[in-house]
Structure formats: structure tokens, C-alpha cells
mmCIF file of C-alpha atoms in Angstrom:
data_model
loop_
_atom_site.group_PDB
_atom_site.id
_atom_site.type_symbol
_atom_site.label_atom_id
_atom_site.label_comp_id
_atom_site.label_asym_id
_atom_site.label_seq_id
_atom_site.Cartn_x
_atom_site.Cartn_y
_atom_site.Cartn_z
ATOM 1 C CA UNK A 267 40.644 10.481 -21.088
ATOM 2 C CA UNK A 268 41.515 12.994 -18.270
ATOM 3 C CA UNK A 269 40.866 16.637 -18.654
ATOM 4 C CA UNK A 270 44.626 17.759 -18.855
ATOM 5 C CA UNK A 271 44.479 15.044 -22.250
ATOM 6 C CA UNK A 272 41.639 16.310 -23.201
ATOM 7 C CA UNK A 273 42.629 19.764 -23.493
ATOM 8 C CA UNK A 274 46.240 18.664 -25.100
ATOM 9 C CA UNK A 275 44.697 16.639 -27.725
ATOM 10 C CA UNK A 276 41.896 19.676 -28.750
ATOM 11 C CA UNK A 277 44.444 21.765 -28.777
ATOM 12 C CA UNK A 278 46.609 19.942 -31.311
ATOM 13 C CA UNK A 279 43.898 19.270 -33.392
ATOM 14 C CA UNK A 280 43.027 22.885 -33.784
ATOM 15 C CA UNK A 281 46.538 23.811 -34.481
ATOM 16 C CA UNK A 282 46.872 21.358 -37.077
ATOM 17 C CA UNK A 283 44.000 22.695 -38.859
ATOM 18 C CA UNK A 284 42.309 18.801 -38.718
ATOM 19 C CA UNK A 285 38.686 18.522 -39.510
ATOM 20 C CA UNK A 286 36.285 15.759 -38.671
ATOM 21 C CA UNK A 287 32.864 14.019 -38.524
ATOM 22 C CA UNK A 288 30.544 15.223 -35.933
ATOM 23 C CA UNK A 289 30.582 11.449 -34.663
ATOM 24 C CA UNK A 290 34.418 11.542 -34.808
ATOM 25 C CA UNK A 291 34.440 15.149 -32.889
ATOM 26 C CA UNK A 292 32.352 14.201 -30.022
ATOM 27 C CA UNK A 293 34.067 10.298 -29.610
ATOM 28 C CA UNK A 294 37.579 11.840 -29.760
ATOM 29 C CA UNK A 295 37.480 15.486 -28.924
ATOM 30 C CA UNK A 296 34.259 15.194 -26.738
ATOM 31 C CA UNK A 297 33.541 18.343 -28.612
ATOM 32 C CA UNK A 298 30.183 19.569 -31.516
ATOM 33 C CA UNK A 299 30.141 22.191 -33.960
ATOM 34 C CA UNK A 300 29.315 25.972 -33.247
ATOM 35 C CA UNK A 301 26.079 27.175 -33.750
ATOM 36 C CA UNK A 302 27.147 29.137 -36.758
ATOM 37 C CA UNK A 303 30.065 26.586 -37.856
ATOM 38 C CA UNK A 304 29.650 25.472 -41.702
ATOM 39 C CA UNK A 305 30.732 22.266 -42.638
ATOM 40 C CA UNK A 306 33.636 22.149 -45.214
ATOM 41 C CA UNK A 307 33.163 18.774 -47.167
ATOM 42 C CA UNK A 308 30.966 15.798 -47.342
ATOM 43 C CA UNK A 309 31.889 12.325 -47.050
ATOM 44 C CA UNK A 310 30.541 9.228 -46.927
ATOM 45 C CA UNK A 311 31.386 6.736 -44.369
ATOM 46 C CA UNK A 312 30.992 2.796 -44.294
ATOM 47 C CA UNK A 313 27.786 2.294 -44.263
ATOM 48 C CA UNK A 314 27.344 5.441 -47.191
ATOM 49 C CA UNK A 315 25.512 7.578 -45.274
ATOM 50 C CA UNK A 316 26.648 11.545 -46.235
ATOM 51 C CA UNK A 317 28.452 12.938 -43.327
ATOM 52 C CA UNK A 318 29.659 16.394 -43.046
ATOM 53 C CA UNK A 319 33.448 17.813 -41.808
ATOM 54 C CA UNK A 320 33.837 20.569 -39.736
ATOM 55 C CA UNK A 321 36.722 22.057 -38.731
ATOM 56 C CA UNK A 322 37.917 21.516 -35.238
ATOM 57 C CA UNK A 323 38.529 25.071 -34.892
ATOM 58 C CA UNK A 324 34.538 25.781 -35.421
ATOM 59 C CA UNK A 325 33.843 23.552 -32.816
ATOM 60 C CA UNK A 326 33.525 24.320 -28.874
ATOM 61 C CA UNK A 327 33.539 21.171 -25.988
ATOM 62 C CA UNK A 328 30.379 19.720 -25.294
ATOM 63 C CA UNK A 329 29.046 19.797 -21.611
ATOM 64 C CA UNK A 330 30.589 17.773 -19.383
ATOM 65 C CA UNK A 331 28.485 15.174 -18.452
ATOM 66 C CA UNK A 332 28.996 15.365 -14.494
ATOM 67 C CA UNK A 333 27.816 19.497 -15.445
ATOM 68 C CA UNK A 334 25.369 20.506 -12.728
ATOM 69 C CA UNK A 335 21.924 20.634 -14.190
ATOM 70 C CA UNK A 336 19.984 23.646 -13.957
ATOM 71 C CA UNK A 337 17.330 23.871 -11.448
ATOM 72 C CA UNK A 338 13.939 22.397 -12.024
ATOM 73 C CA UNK A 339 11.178 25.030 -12.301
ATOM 74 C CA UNK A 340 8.239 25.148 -9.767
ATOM 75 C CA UNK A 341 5.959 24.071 -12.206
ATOM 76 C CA UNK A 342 7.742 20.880 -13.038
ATOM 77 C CA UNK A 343 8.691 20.423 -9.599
ATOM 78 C CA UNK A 344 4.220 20.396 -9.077
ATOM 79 C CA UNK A 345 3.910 18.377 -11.811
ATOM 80 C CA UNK A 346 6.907 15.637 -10.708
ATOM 81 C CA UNK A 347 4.356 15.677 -7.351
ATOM 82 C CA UNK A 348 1.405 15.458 -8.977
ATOM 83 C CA UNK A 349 2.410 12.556 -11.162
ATOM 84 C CA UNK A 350 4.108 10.691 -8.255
ATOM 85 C CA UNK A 351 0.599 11.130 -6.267
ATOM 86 C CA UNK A 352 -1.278 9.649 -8.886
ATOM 87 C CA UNK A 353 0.682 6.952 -8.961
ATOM 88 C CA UNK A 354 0.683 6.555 -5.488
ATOM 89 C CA UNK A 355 -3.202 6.839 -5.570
ATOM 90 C CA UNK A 356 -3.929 4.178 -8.202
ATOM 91 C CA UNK A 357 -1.273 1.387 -6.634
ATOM 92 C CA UNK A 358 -3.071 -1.503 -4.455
ATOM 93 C CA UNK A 359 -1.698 0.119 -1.897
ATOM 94 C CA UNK A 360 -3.062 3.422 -2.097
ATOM 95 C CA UNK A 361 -6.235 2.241 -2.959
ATOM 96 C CA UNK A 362 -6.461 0.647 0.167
ATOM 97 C CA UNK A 363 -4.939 3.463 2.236
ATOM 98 C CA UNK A 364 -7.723 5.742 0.445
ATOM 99 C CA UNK A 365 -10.017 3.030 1.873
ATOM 100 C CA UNK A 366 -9.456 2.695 4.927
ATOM 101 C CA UNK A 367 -8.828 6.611 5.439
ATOM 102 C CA UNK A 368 -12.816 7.384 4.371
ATOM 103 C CA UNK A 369 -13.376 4.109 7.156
ATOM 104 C CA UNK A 370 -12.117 6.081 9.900
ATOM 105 C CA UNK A 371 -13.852 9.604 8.960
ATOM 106 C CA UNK A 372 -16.890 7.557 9.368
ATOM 107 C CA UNK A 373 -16.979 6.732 12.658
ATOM 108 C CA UNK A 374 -16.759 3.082 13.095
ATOM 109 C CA UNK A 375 -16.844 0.272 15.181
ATOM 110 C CA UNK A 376 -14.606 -3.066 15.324
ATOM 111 C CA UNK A 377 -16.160 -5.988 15.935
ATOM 112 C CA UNK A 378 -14.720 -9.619 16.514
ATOM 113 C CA UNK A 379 -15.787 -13.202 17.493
ATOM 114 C CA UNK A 380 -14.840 -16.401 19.025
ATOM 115 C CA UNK A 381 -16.268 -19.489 18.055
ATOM 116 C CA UNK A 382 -17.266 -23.257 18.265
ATOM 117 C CA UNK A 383 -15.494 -23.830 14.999
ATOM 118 C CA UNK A 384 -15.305 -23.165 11.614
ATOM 119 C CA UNK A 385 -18.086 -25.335 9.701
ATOM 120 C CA UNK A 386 -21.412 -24.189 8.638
ATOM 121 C CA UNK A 387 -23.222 -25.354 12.312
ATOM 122 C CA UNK A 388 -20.893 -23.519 14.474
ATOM 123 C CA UNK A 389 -21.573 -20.143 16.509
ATOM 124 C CA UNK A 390 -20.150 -17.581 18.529
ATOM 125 C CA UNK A 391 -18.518 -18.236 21.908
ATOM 126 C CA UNK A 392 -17.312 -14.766 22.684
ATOM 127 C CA UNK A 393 -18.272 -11.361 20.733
ATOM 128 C CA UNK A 394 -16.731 -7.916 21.762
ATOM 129 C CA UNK A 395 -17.195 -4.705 19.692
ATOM 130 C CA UNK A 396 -14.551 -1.619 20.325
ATOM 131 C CA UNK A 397 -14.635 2.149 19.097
ATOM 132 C CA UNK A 398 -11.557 3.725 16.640
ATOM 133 C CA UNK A 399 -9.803 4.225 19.961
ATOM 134 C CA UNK A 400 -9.780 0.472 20.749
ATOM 135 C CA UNK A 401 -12.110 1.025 24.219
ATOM 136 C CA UNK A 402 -14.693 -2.150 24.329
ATOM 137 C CA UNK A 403 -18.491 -1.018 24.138
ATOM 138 C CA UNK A 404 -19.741 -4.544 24.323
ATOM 139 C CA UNK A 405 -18.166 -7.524 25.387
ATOM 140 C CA UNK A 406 -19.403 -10.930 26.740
ATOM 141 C CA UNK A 407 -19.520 -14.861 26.180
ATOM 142 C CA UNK A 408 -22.585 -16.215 24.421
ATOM 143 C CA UNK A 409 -23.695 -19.379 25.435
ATOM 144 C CA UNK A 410 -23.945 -22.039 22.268
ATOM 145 C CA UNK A 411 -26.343 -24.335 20.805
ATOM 146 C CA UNK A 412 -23.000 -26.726 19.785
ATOM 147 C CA UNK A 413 -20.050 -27.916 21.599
ATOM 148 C CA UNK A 414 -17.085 -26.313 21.364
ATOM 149 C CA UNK A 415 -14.606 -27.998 18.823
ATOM 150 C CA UNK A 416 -11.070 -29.361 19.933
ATOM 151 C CA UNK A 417 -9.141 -27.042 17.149
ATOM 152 C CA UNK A 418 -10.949 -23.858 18.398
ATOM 153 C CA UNK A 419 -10.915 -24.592 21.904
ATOM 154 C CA UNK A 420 -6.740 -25.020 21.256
ATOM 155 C CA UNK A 421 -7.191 -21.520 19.586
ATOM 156 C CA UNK A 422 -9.021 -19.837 22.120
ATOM 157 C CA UNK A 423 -9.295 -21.693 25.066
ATOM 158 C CA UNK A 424 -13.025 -21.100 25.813
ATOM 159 C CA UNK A 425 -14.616 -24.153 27.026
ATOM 160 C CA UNK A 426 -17.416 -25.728 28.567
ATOM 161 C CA UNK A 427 -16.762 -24.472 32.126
ATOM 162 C CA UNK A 428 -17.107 -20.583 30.950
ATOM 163 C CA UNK A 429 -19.990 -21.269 28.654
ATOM 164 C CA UNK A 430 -22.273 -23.230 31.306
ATOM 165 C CA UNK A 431 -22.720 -20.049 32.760
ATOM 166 C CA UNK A 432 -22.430 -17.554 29.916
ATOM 167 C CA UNK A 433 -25.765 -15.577 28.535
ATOM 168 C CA UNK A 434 -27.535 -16.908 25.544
ATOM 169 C CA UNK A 435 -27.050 -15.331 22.125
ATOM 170 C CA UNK A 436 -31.145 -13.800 22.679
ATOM 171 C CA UNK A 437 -30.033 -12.991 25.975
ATOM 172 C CA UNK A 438 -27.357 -10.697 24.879
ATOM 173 C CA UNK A 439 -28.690 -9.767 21.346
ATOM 174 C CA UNK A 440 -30.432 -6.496 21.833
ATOM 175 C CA UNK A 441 -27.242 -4.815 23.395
ATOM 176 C CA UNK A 442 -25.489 -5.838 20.028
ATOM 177 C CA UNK A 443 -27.916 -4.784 17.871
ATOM 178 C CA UNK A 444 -27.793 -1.307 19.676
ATOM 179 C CA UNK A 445 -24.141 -1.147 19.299
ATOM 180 C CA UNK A 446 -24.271 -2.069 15.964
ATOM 181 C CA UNK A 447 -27.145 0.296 14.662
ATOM 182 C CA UNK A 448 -25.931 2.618 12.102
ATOM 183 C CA UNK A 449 -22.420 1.883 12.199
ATOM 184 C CA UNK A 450 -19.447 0.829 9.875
ATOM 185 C CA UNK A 451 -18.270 -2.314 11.422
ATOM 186 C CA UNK A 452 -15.059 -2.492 10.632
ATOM 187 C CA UNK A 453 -14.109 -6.600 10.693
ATOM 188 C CA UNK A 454 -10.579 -8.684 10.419
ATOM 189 C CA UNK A 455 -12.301 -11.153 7.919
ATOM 190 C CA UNK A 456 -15.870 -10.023 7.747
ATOM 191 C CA UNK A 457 -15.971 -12.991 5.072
ATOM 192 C CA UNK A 458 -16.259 -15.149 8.104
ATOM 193 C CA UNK A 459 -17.702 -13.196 11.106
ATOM 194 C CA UNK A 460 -20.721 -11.822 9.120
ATOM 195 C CA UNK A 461 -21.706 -15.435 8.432
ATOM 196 C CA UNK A 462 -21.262 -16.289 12.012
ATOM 197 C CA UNK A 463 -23.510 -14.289 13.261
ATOM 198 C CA UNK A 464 -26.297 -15.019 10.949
ATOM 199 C CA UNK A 465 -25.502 -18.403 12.174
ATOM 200 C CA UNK A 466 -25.582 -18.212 15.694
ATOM 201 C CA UNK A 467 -29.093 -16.279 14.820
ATOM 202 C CA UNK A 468 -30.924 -18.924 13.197
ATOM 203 C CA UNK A 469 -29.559 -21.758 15.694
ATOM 204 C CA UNK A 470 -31.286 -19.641 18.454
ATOM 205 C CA UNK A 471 -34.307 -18.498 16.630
ATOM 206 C CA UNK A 472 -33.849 -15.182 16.105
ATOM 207 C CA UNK A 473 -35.138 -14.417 13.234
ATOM 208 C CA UNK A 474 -34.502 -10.470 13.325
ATOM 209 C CA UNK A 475 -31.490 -10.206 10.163
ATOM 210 C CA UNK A 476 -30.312 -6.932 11.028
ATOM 211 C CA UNK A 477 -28.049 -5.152 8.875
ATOM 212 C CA UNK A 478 -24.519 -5.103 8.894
ATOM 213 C CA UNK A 479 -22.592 -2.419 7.516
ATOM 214 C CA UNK A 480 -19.286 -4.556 7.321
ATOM 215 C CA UNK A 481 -15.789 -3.861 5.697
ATOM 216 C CA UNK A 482 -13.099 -6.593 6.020
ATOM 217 C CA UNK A 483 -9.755 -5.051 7.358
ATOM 218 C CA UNK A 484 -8.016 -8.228 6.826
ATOM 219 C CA UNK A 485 -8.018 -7.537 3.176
ATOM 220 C CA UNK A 486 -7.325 -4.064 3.216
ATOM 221 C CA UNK A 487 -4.270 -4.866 4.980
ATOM 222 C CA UNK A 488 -2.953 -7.531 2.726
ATOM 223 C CA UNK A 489 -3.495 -4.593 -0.459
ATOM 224 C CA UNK A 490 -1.353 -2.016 1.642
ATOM 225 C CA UNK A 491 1.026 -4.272 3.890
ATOM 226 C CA UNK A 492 1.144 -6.930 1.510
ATOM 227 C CA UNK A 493 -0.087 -10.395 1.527
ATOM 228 C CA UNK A 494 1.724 -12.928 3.353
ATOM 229 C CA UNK A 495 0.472 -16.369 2.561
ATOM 230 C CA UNK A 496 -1.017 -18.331 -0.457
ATOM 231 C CA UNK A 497 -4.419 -16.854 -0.119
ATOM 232 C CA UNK A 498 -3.830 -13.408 -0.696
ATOM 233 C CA UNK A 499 -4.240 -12.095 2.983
ATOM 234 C CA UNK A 500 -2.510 -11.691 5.560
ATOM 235 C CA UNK A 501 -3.353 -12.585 9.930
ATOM 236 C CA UNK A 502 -4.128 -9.936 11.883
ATOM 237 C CA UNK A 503 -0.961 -10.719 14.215
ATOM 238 C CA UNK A 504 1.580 -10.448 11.478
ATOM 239 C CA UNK A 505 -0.159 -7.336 10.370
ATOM 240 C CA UNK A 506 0.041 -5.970 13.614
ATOM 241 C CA UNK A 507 3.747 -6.134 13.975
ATOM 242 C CA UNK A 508 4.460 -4.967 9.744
ATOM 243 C CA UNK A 509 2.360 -2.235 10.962
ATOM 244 C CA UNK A 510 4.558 -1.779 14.113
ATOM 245 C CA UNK A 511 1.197 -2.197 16.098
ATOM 246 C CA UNK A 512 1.252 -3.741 19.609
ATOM 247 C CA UNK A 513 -1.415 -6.233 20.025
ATOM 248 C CA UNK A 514 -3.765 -5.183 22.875
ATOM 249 C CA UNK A 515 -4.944 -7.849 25.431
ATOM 250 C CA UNK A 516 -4.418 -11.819 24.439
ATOM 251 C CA UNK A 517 -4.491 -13.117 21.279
ATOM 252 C CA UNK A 518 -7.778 -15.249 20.271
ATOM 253 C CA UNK A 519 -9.725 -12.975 22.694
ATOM 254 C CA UNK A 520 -12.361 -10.874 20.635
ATOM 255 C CA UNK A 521 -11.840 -7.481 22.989
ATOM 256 C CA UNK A 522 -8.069 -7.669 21.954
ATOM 257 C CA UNK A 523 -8.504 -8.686 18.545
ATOM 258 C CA UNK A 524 -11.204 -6.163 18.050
ATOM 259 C CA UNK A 525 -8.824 -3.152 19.391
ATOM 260 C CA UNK A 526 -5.989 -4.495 17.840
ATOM 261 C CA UNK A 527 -7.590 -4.301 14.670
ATOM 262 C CA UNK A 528 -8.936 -0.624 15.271
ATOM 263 C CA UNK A 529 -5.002 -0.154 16.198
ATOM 264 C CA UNK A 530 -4.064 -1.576 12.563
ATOM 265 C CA UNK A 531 -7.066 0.375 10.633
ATOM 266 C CA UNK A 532 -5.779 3.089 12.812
ATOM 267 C CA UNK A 533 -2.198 3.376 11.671
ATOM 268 C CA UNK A 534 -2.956 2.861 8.091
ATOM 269 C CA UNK A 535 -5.127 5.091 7.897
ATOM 270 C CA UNK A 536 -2.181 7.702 9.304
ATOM 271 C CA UNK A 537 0.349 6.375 7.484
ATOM 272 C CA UNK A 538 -1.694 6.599 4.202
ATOM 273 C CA UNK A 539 -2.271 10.220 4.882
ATOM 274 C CA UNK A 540 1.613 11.310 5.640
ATOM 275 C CA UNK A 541 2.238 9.635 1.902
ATOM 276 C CA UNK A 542 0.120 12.174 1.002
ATOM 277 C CA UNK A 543 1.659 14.919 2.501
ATOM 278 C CA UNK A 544 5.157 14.234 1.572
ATOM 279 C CA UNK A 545 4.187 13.365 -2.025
#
């Protein structure tokens, strides 16, 4: 019912004296009683429930329902921010921004690898290590105990000719172990580059297991991008470009996967913090 109608059929109703049911007055009249309006009968409707009459001339319109509402108050507006902050705070994904934010205030390093393959006997081909800013502090090939496999070499394309002449993992050990010393090492799937390097120890007989202080970016990704495959996680190239990250160097190489990765860690950790801000 328009306004105009509205109006028209209020108006008639209070000039015929009618009186109704407070469901009847707001369905029909879209109006309620006064505050100080008395009922003048009881009736019961269809379902017996007592219902009182009032007359339509001790009733005023109810609101309209597009009515402006008033203004919320600062301390609801702090409290709206607060809860939405929370919230925020306790999702996957703000878990993992909080996560990776206390990462980057420590300081750490990225580290990647290359390697033979993926089974139990393999080791690392290529190792490079990179600071928050994605500049390299170590870098080289590592010479291996094992051949490298067809499906890695497809990956990476680090072969025979490059390792004949590459240092041995002993050779170059010390200067990783120096990088490494009292740093977070920030890895995209520590799950399988921690392992590696224990490996590539014991097939050259080093028998120094230093610690690693490792955190797996690849999974702290997949919690604040999202996963993107079966497993839960997500690669480190198609987090790269949700994160609108531009991979640095060549893919498969550990420098550019290590500063990409620092990129990625990077970004979240700035994006996290601007949620926080704007919450």
C-alpha cells in the first residue's frame, strides 16, 4: 500500500470510530497503540487467545521501515571492531597471518634445495639460502653421492655435466652451517627439505646434526591463501601469483625459489597486518 493509501485508509478508520486488534492495526493500518492508549474490549480470536481492541484513534503509525536508523554510538562502533578482530584473529587465516607476522619480526632466513629425487637415498643438488629481502647469502651446487633421477632432472635441469665439477656437500657445509646458526629458516615444505639435508649428511659422513630452526611456509600459505589441491597445500608458484608475487629468477632454481618464498612470507605478513588496521 502506497503512502497517499495509507494515509486515506487511517484516516477513515479514525473517523469512523473503528477499533481493532493490535495484529489487525499494524497488518492494515501499519499503525500500534499510544503509550498511554487503553484498550476498550477483549476478544478472543481463532485460536482463543485474549486479544485486546484499541481504538484507532489511540493509535499513532509505526516507523516506517526504510526510517533512517539512529547513529551507532562510539562504544558499539569499538565493540562491532573488536568483535570483527577477534574473529578475524581466530579464522585459519588469521592464525596464519599472526604466524607468519612474528616470522618476519624475527629475522629470518629462506632456505631451498634441489635434488636427486624424492626417495629416502636422494640428496641435494643445489642449496641457496636468502635474507627477508630475497638477496642470496649462500648459494652453490653440491656434488652427490647418487645420480640424478630422470623426473628431477625434468624438474630442474641439473645434471651430470654441472655436478662433475660442483663442491661436495663437506666441502660446502661449514658456510651453511654459519648461515644457518641461530636463525629461523623459513622453508616452502620444510616437511621435505629438513629431511634432505639430514640425508645428504649421513651419505657424506657428516655426522655434525646441527639444528634447524625450521617453519614450513608452504603450509602457512595454504591456511591464509587457501589450499589448492587434495593435500591441503598449495605450490609455491600458484601462491606466488594469489599473492600477486612475481617469482624471482627461474623456477626449480633454489636462489629463486628461496626469494620468492621470502617475497610470499613477505606480503602476508603485510597484508595480515593492514587487516588489522582496517578492522
Amino acid at each position: 500500500m502506497s503512502d497517499n493509501a495509507l494515509e486515506e485508509a487511517r484516516a477513515e478508520a479514525i473517523e469512523q470510530d473503528r477499533a481493532y486488534s493490535r495484529a489487525r492495526l499494524k497488518r492494515e493500518l501499519r499503525m500500534k497503540p499510544a503509550p498511554n492508549a487503553e484498550p476498550i474490549s477483549h476478544v478472543r480470536n481463532a485460536f482463543k487467545t485474549l486479544c485486546s481492541i484499541y481504538r484507532v484513534a489511540d493509535c499513532v503509525p509505526m516507523k516506517a521501515a526504510s526510517q533512517k536508523q539512529s547513529e551507532p554510538s562510539a562504544k558499539q562502533i569499538e565493540n562491532r571492531r573488536r568483535f570483527a578482530q577477534k574473529a578475524y584473529l581466530t579464522s585459519r587465516s588469521g592464525k596464519a597471518g599472526t604466524r607468519v607476522s612474528e616470522w618476519m619480526e624475527a629475522d629470518p632466513v629462506f632456505l631451498d634445495t634441489e635434488t636427486t629425487g624424492l626417495d629416502h637415498h636422494d640428496e641435494i643438488v643445489e642449496i641457496a639460502i636468502t635474507d627477508a629481502s630475497g638477496s642470496v647469502l649462500f648459494e652453490s651446487y653440491c656434488r652427490p653421492t647418487v645420480p640424478v633421477s630422470e623426473g628431477a632432472f625434468d624438474v630442474h635441469g641439473i645434471g651430470a655435466e654441472v655436478l662433475e665439477q660442483a663442491p661436495s656437500w663437506l666441502e660446502i657445509s661449514d658456510q651453511v652451517k654459519a648461515v644457518l646458526q641461530d636463525k629461523l629458516v623459513v622453508i616452502f615444505n620444510a616437511g621435505f627439505d629438513v629431511p634432505i639435508i639430514r640425508q645428504t649428511q649421513r651419505a657424506n659422513g657428516d655426522d655434525d646434526e646441527f639444528p634447524i630452526h625450521s617453519r614450513c611456509a608452504m603450509y602457512a600459505a595454504a591456511d591464509f591463501l587457501g589450499p589448492t589441491n587434495k593435500y591441503g597445500t598449495i605450490s609455491l608458484v600458484n601462491a606466488a601469483a594469489a599473492a600477486g608475487v612475481e617469482f624471482q629468477g627461474k623456477a626449480h632454481s633454489a636462489a629463486g625459489d628461496a626469494a620468492t618464498t621470502a617475497g610470499l612470507i613477505a606480503k602476508i605478513a603485510m597484508v595480515h597486518e593492514e587487516k588489522l588496521t582496517k578492522l
